[in-house]
Amino acid sequence: MKFKDLSLNQKLGLFAILLGIIALFTHDPTKATYERVDVKKFSLEINSPSKYITPMELAEKIISGTNFFVIVDLRNPNEYEKGTIPGAINLSSKDLYQNVLQRNQKIILFSEDDTKSLNAWLALKALDYKDVLVLKGGYQGWTDEVVFPKIPLDTTTAGKEKFEKMKQISSYFGGSPILISEGKAVQTQIEVQKQTPQVQKPAVSLPKPGGASKPKREGC
């Protein structure tokens, strides 16, 4: 079987094994953290869904104020400036290797999708960071599920309650839900009072310019 035919988890598993082999031969004190990699445990973590946090779970934590974590936006600075998740800091993969983040912090990583975030997750776990999560679906998932969620038209009581809940959540982040009927949007904008969440960014060793604007909806 060729490498390109392997699943993402299989590729990550091979990478974990490679880290273990490297650890056996490295004697560089600067790479001492790699020597603590438990390949078996690492492989189990790679295949576990517990490394993910969903966009809705993150949104509810931010709204409730239980944001005892650092949200790291791994996208390029231009994308970060166009829009990001409230409170997120913009770091590159290089920044992660420079120990900008503290190992006792709870860290949530996201990028455009899951790929870059999973690579960063692997790197941080190999560097002995204990509590690292990946935002499922990345920033696109955040936009589609939280800021501008598509909700099937449902006139039942349960359907209306679900819509009202989603309207409140998306409004908090400057968006609005989109009602879908027979595959088409029947109401593209809900008139709601927008609230700009005030989320304090965590202090890190390498400050990045803030002021990212709220996410913009793309398309029609």
mmCIF file of C-alpha atoms in Angstrom:
data_model
loop_
_atom_site.group_PDB
_atom_site.id
_atom_site.type_symbol
_atom_site.label_atom_id
_atom_site.label_comp_id
_atom_site.label_asym_id
_atom_site.label_seq_id
_atom_site.Cartn_x
_atom_site.Cartn_y
_atom_site.Cartn_z
ATOM 1 C CA MET A 1 0.000 0.000 0.000
ATOM 2 C CA LYS A 2 1.339 3.406 -0.962
ATOM 3 C CA PHE A 3 1.667 6.209 1.582
ATOM 4 C CA LYS A 4 -0.845 8.366 -0.281
ATOM 5 C CA ASP A 5 -3.457 5.604 0.063
ATOM 6 C CA LEU A 6 -3.206 5.545 3.859
ATOM 7 C CA SER A 7 -5.888 7.174 5.974
ATOM 8 C CA LEU A 8 -5.057 10.318 7.941
ATOM 9 C CA ASN A 9 -4.928 8.380 11.219
ATOM 10 C CA GLN A 10 -2.600 5.779 9.673
ATOM 11 C CA LYS A 11 -0.275 8.541 8.481
ATOM 12 C CA LEU A 12 -0.334 10.132 11.926
ATOM 13 C CA GLY A 13 0.395 6.756 13.491
ATOM 14 C CA LEU A 14 3.450 6.289 11.297
ATOM 15 C CA PHE A 15 4.594 9.764 12.252
ATOM 16 C CA ALA A 16 4.267 8.879 15.935
ATOM 17 C CA ILE A 17 6.377 5.758 15.429
ATOM 18 C CA LEU A 18 8.969 7.834 13.593
ATOM 19 C CA LEU A 19 9.124 10.227 16.547
ATOM 20 C CA GLY A 20 9.789 7.293 18.827
ATOM 21 C CA ILE A 21 12.629 6.058 16.628
ATOM 22 C CA ILE A 22 14.129 9.553 16.514
ATOM 23 C CA ALA A 23 13.940 9.697 20.295
ATOM 24 C CA LEU A 24 16.088 6.568 20.565
ATOM 25 C CA PHE A 25 18.935 8.160 18.652
ATOM 26 C CA THR A 26 18.801 11.781 19.692
ATOM 27 C CA HIS A 27 21.157 12.971 22.396
ATOM 28 C CA ASP A 28 20.692 16.655 21.796
ATOM 29 C CA PRO A 29 19.606 18.255 25.119
ATOM 30 C CA THR A 30 17.429 20.706 23.207
ATOM 31 C CA LYS A 31 15.344 17.755 22.006
ATOM 32 C CA ALA A 32 15.059 16.082 25.394
ATOM 33 C CA THR A 33 11.274 16.382 25.383
ATOM 34 C CA TYR A 34 11.067 13.944 22.485
ATOM 35 C CA GLU A 35 12.566 11.216 24.660
ATOM 36 C CA ARG A 36 9.400 11.145 26.752
ATOM 37 C CA VAL A 37 7.196 10.125 23.816
ATOM 38 C CA ASP A 38 5.254 6.952 24.591
ATOM 39 C CA VAL A 39 4.599 5.634 21.089
ATOM 40 C CA LYS A 40 1.812 3.248 22.142
ATOM 41 C CA LYS A 41 -0.026 5.905 24.142
ATOM 42 C CA PHE A 42 0.597 8.448 21.393
ATOM 43 C CA SER A 43 -0.918 6.137 18.774
ATOM 44 C CA LEU A 44 -4.030 5.638 20.916
ATOM 45 C CA GLU A 45 -4.457 9.400 21.276
ATOM 46 C CA ILE A 46 -4.122 9.856 17.525
ATOM 47 C CA ASN A 47 -6.981 7.453 16.851
ATOM 48 C CA SER A 48 -9.198 8.866 19.609
ATOM 49 C CA PRO A 49 -11.932 11.417 18.818
ATOM 50 C CA SER A 50 -11.218 13.006 22.211
ATOM 51 C CA LYS A 51 -8.534 15.178 20.579
ATOM 52 C CA TYR A 52 -11.324 17.185 18.920
ATOM 53 C CA ILE A 53 -13.633 19.911 20.163
ATOM 54 C CA THR A 54 -16.650 20.794 18.019
ATOM 55 C CA PRO A 55 -17.417 24.373 16.940
ATOM 56 C CA MET A 56 -20.610 24.387 19.006
ATOM 57 C CA GLU A 57 -18.812 23.136 22.117
ATOM 58 C CA LEU A 58 -16.252 25.919 21.743
ATOM 59 C CA ALA A 59 -18.958 28.534 21.134
ATOM 60 C CA GLU A 60 -20.829 27.535 24.285
ATOM 61 C CA LYS A 61 -17.621 27.708 26.343
ATOM 62 C CA ILE A 62 -16.861 31.206 25.051
ATOM 63 C CA ILE A 63 -20.405 32.426 25.736
ATOM 64 C CA SER A 64 -20.482 30.923 29.231
ATOM 65 C CA GLY A 65 -17.158 32.535 30.079
ATOM 66 C CA THR A 66 -15.432 29.226 30.808
ATOM 67 C CA ASN A 67 -12.651 30.086 28.408
ATOM 68 C CA PHE A 68 -9.734 28.852 30.470
ATOM 69 C CA PHE A 69 -7.838 27.969 27.324
ATOM 70 C CA VAL A 70 -5.724 29.481 24.589
ATOM 71 C CA ILE A 71 -7.254 29.492 21.100
ATOM 72 C CA VAL A 72 -4.545 29.412 18.424
ATOM 73 C CA ASP A 73 -5.303 30.458 14.839
ATOM 74 C CA LEU A 74 -2.695 28.790 12.608
ATOM 75 C CA ARG A 75 -3.805 30.492 9.403
ATOM 76 C CA ASN A 76 -1.727 33.192 7.751
ATOM 77 C CA PRO A 77 -1.928 36.755 9.162
ATOM 78 C CA ASN A 78 -4.010 38.046 6.232
ATOM 79 C CA GLU A 79 -6.737 35.474 6.863
ATOM 80 C CA TYR A 80 -6.567 36.159 10.592
ATOM 81 C CA GLU A 81 -7.117 39.883 10.028
ATOM 82 C CA LYS A 82 -10.174 39.206 7.850
ATOM 83 C CA GLY A 83 -11.869 37.300 10.640
ATOM 84 C CA THR A 84 -11.147 34.862 13.438
ATOM 85 C CA ILE A 85 -12.664 33.304 16.540
ATOM 86 C CA PRO A 86 -13.021 35.779 19.444
ATOM 87 C CA GLY A 87 -9.964 35.701 21.680
ATOM 88 C CA ALA A 88 -7.818 33.720 19.238
ATOM 89 C CA ILE A 89 -4.142 34.540 18.828
ATOM 90 C CA ASN A 90 -2.337 34.129 15.519
ATOM 91 C CA LEU A 91 0.739 31.892 15.665
ATOM 92 C CA SER A 92 2.730 30.110 12.979
ATOM 93 C CA SER A 93 4.011 26.542 13.163
ATOM 94 C CA LYS A 94 7.468 28.001 13.818
ATOM 95 C CA ASP A 95 6.124 29.871 16.853
ATOM 96 C CA LEU A 96 4.918 26.593 18.349
ATOM 97 C CA TYR A 97 8.421 25.130 18.286
ATOM 98 C CA GLN A 98 9.779 28.177 20.104
ATOM 99 C CA ASN A 99 7.846 27.321 23.283
ATOM 100 C CA VAL A 100 5.616 30.383 23.001
ATOM 101 C CA LEU A 101 2.822 28.481 24.755
ATOM 102 C CA GLN A 102 3.046 27.083 28.265
ATOM 103 C CA ARG A 103 2.799 23.324 28.696
ATOM 104 C CA ASN A 104 0.249 23.602 31.506
ATOM 105 C CA GLN A 105 -2.188 25.601 29.354
ATOM 106 C CA LYS A 106 -5.226 24.123 27.671
ATOM 107 C CA ILE A 107 -4.727 24.806 23.972
ATOM 108 C CA ILE A 108 -7.246 24.712 21.114
ATOM 109 C CA LEU A 109 -5.803 24.717 17.595
ATOM 110 C CA PHE A 110 -7.535 25.566 14.344
ATOM 111 C CA SER A 111 -6.656 26.380 10.751
ATOM 112 C CA GLU A 112 -8.584 26.341 7.466
ATOM 113 C CA ASP A 113 -9.486 22.696 8.000
ATOM 114 C CA ASP A 114 -8.149 19.886 10.178
ATOM 115 C CA THR A 115 -4.898 19.085 8.351
ATOM 116 C CA LYS A 116 -2.553 21.825 9.589
ATOM 117 C CA SER A 117 -4.127 21.704 13.053
ATOM 118 C CA LEU A 118 -3.510 17.961 13.353
ATOM 119 C CA ASN A 119 0.120 18.426 12.333
ATOM 120 C CA ALA A 120 0.483 21.116 15.009
ATOM 121 C CA TRP A 121 -1.293 18.859 17.517
ATOM 122 C CA LEU A 122 1.249 16.116 16.794
ATOM 123 C CA ALA A 123 4.148 18.528 17.236
ATOM 124 C CA LEU A 124 2.877 19.864 20.566
ATOM 125 C CA LYS A 125 2.111 16.395 21.933
ATOM 126 C CA ALA A 126 5.609 15.283 20.951
ATOM 127 C CA LEU A 127 6.933 18.343 22.796
ATOM 128 C CA ASP A 128 5.132 17.119 25.933
ATOM 129 C CA TYR A 129 2.124 19.473 25.872
ATOM 130 C CA LYS A 130 -0.575 17.640 27.815
ATOM 131 C CA ASP A 131 -3.885 19.338 27.043
ATOM 132 C CA VAL A 132 -4.194 20.101 23.333
ATOM 133 C CA LEU A 133 -7.383 19.965 21.262
ATOM 134 C CA VAL A 134 -8.166 20.465 17.585
ATOM 135 C CA LEU A 135 -11.242 22.398 16.468
ATOM 136 C CA LYS A 136 -13.192 19.941 14.331
ATOM 137 C CA GLY A 137 -13.648 21.317 10.831
ATOM 138 C CA GLY A 138 -11.351 24.289 11.423
ATOM 139 C CA TYR A 139 -12.406 27.863 10.754
ATOM 140 C CA GLN A 140 -14.689 26.739 7.934
ATOM 141 C CA GLY A 141 -16.525 24.495 10.387
ATOM 142 C CA TRP A 142 -16.803 27.400 12.830
ATOM 143 C CA THR A 143 -18.340 29.609 10.137
ATOM 144 C CA ASP A 144 -20.731 26.927 8.862
ATOM 145 C CA GLU A 145 -21.889 25.625 12.243
ATOM 146 C CA VAL A 146 -21.793 28.679 14.503
ATOM 147 C CA VAL A 147 -21.721 31.986 12.620
ATOM 148 C CA PHE A 148 -23.889 31.186 9.576
ATOM 149 C CA PRO A 149 -25.427 27.770 10.314
ATOM 150 C CA LYS A 150 -27.838 26.270 7.784
ATOM 151 C CA ILE A 151 -30.976 25.042 9.547
ATOM 152 C CA PRO A 152 -33.761 23.024 7.874
ATOM 153 C CA LEU A 153 -37.124 24.787 8.023
ATOM 154 C CA ASP A 154 -39.125 23.175 10.829
ATOM 155 C CA THR A 155 -42.375 24.741 12.034
ATOM 156 C CA THR A 156 -42.793 22.361 14.971
ATOM 157 C CA THR A 157 -42.279 23.616 18.509
ATOM 158 C CA ALA A 158 -38.983 21.730 18.786
ATOM 159 C CA GLY A 159 -37.865 23.145 15.444
ATOM 160 C CA LYS A 160 -38.657 26.700 16.491
ATOM 161 C CA GLU A 161 -36.818 26.251 19.786
ATOM 162 C CA LYS A 162 -33.753 24.936 17.976
ATOM 163 C CA PHE A 163 -33.818 27.882 15.593
ATOM 164 C CA GLU A 164 -34.132 30.397 18.440
ATOM 165 C CA LYS A 165 -31.174 28.849 20.243
ATOM 166 C CA MET A 166 -29.040 28.928 17.105
ATOM 167 C CA LYS A 167 -30.132 32.504 16.413
ATOM 168 C CA GLN A 168 -28.925 33.607 19.836
ATOM 169 C CA ILE A 169 -25.588 31.816 19.472
ATOM 170 C CA SER A 170 -24.819 33.007 15.944
ATOM 171 C CA SER A 171 -25.945 36.533 16.841
ATOM 172 C CA TYR A 172 -23.449 36.559 19.709
ATOM 173 C CA PHE A 173 -20.670 36.032 17.171
ATOM 174 C CA GLY A 174 -22.004 38.552 14.670
ATOM 175 C CA GLY A 175 -23.767 36.117 12.350
ATOM 176 C CA SER A 176 -27.234 34.743 11.701
ATOM 177 C CA PRO A 177 -28.708 31.343 10.841
ATOM 178 C CA ILE A 178 -29.930 30.482 7.348
ATOM 179 C CA LEU A 179 -33.233 28.642 6.950
ATOM 180 C CA ILE A 180 -33.182 25.911 4.302
ATOM 181 C CA SER A 181 -36.253 24.463 2.574
ATOM 182 C CA GLU A 182 -36.001 21.915 -0.246
ATOM 183 C CA GLY A 183 -32.321 22.642 -0.601
ATOM 184 C CA LYS A 184 -32.754 26.409 -0.938
ATOM 185 C CA ALA A 185 -32.361 29.297 1.469
ATOM 186 C CA VAL A 186 -35.784 30.704 2.302
ATOM 187 C CA GLN A 187 -34.495 33.367 4.663
ATOM 188 C CA THR A 188 -30.901 34.437 4.302
ATOM 189 C CA GLN A 189 -30.796 37.051 7.059
ATOM 190 C CA ILE A 190 -32.536 37.110 10.418
ATOM 191 C CA GLU A 191 -32.991 40.500 12.041
ATOM 192 C CA VAL A 192 -31.318 40.093 15.404
ATOM 193 C CA GLN A 193 -29.514 42.403 17.743
ATOM 194 C CA LYS A 194 -25.827 41.753 17.228
ATOM 195 C CA GLN A 195 -23.560 41.554 20.218
ATOM 196 C CA THR A 196 -19.803 41.782 19.950
ATOM 197 C CA PRO A 197 -18.295 39.338 22.430
ATOM 198 C CA GLN A 198 -15.585 40.787 24.638
ATOM 199 C CA VAL A 199 -13.068 37.995 25.040
ATOM 200 C CA GLN A 200 -9.709 38.785 26.564
ATOM 201 C CA LYS A 201 -6.822 37.258 24.673
ATOM 202 C CA PRO A 202 -4.415 35.198 26.783
ATOM 203 C CA ALA A 203 -0.941 36.549 27.435
ATOM 204 C CA VAL A 204 1.816 34.688 25.594
ATOM 205 C CA SER A 205 5.513 35.249 25.129
ATOM 206 C CA LEU A 206 5.157 36.295 21.513
ATOM 207 C CA PRO A 207 2.401 38.942 21.168
ATOM 208 C CA LYS A 208 0.702 39.253 17.827
ATOM 209 C CA PRO A 209 -1.247 42.187 16.449
ATOM 210 C CA GLY A 210 -4.937 41.896 17.234
ATOM 211 C CA GLY A 211 -8.014 43.689 16.040
ATOM 212 C CA ALA A 212 -9.216 40.963 13.709
ATOM 213 C CA SER A 213 -12.607 41.815 12.298
ATOM 214 C CA LYS A 214 -15.657 39.665 12.704
ATOM 215 C CA PRO A 215 -16.052 36.845 10.180
ATOM 216 C CA LYS A 216 -17.613 37.729 6.858
ATOM 217 C CA ARG A 217 -20.099 35.548 5.104
ATOM 218 C CA GLU A 218 -19.022 34.507 1.651
ATOM 219 C CA GLY A 219 -21.201 33.811 -1.347
ATOM 220 C CA CYS A 220 -24.702 34.993 -2.101
#
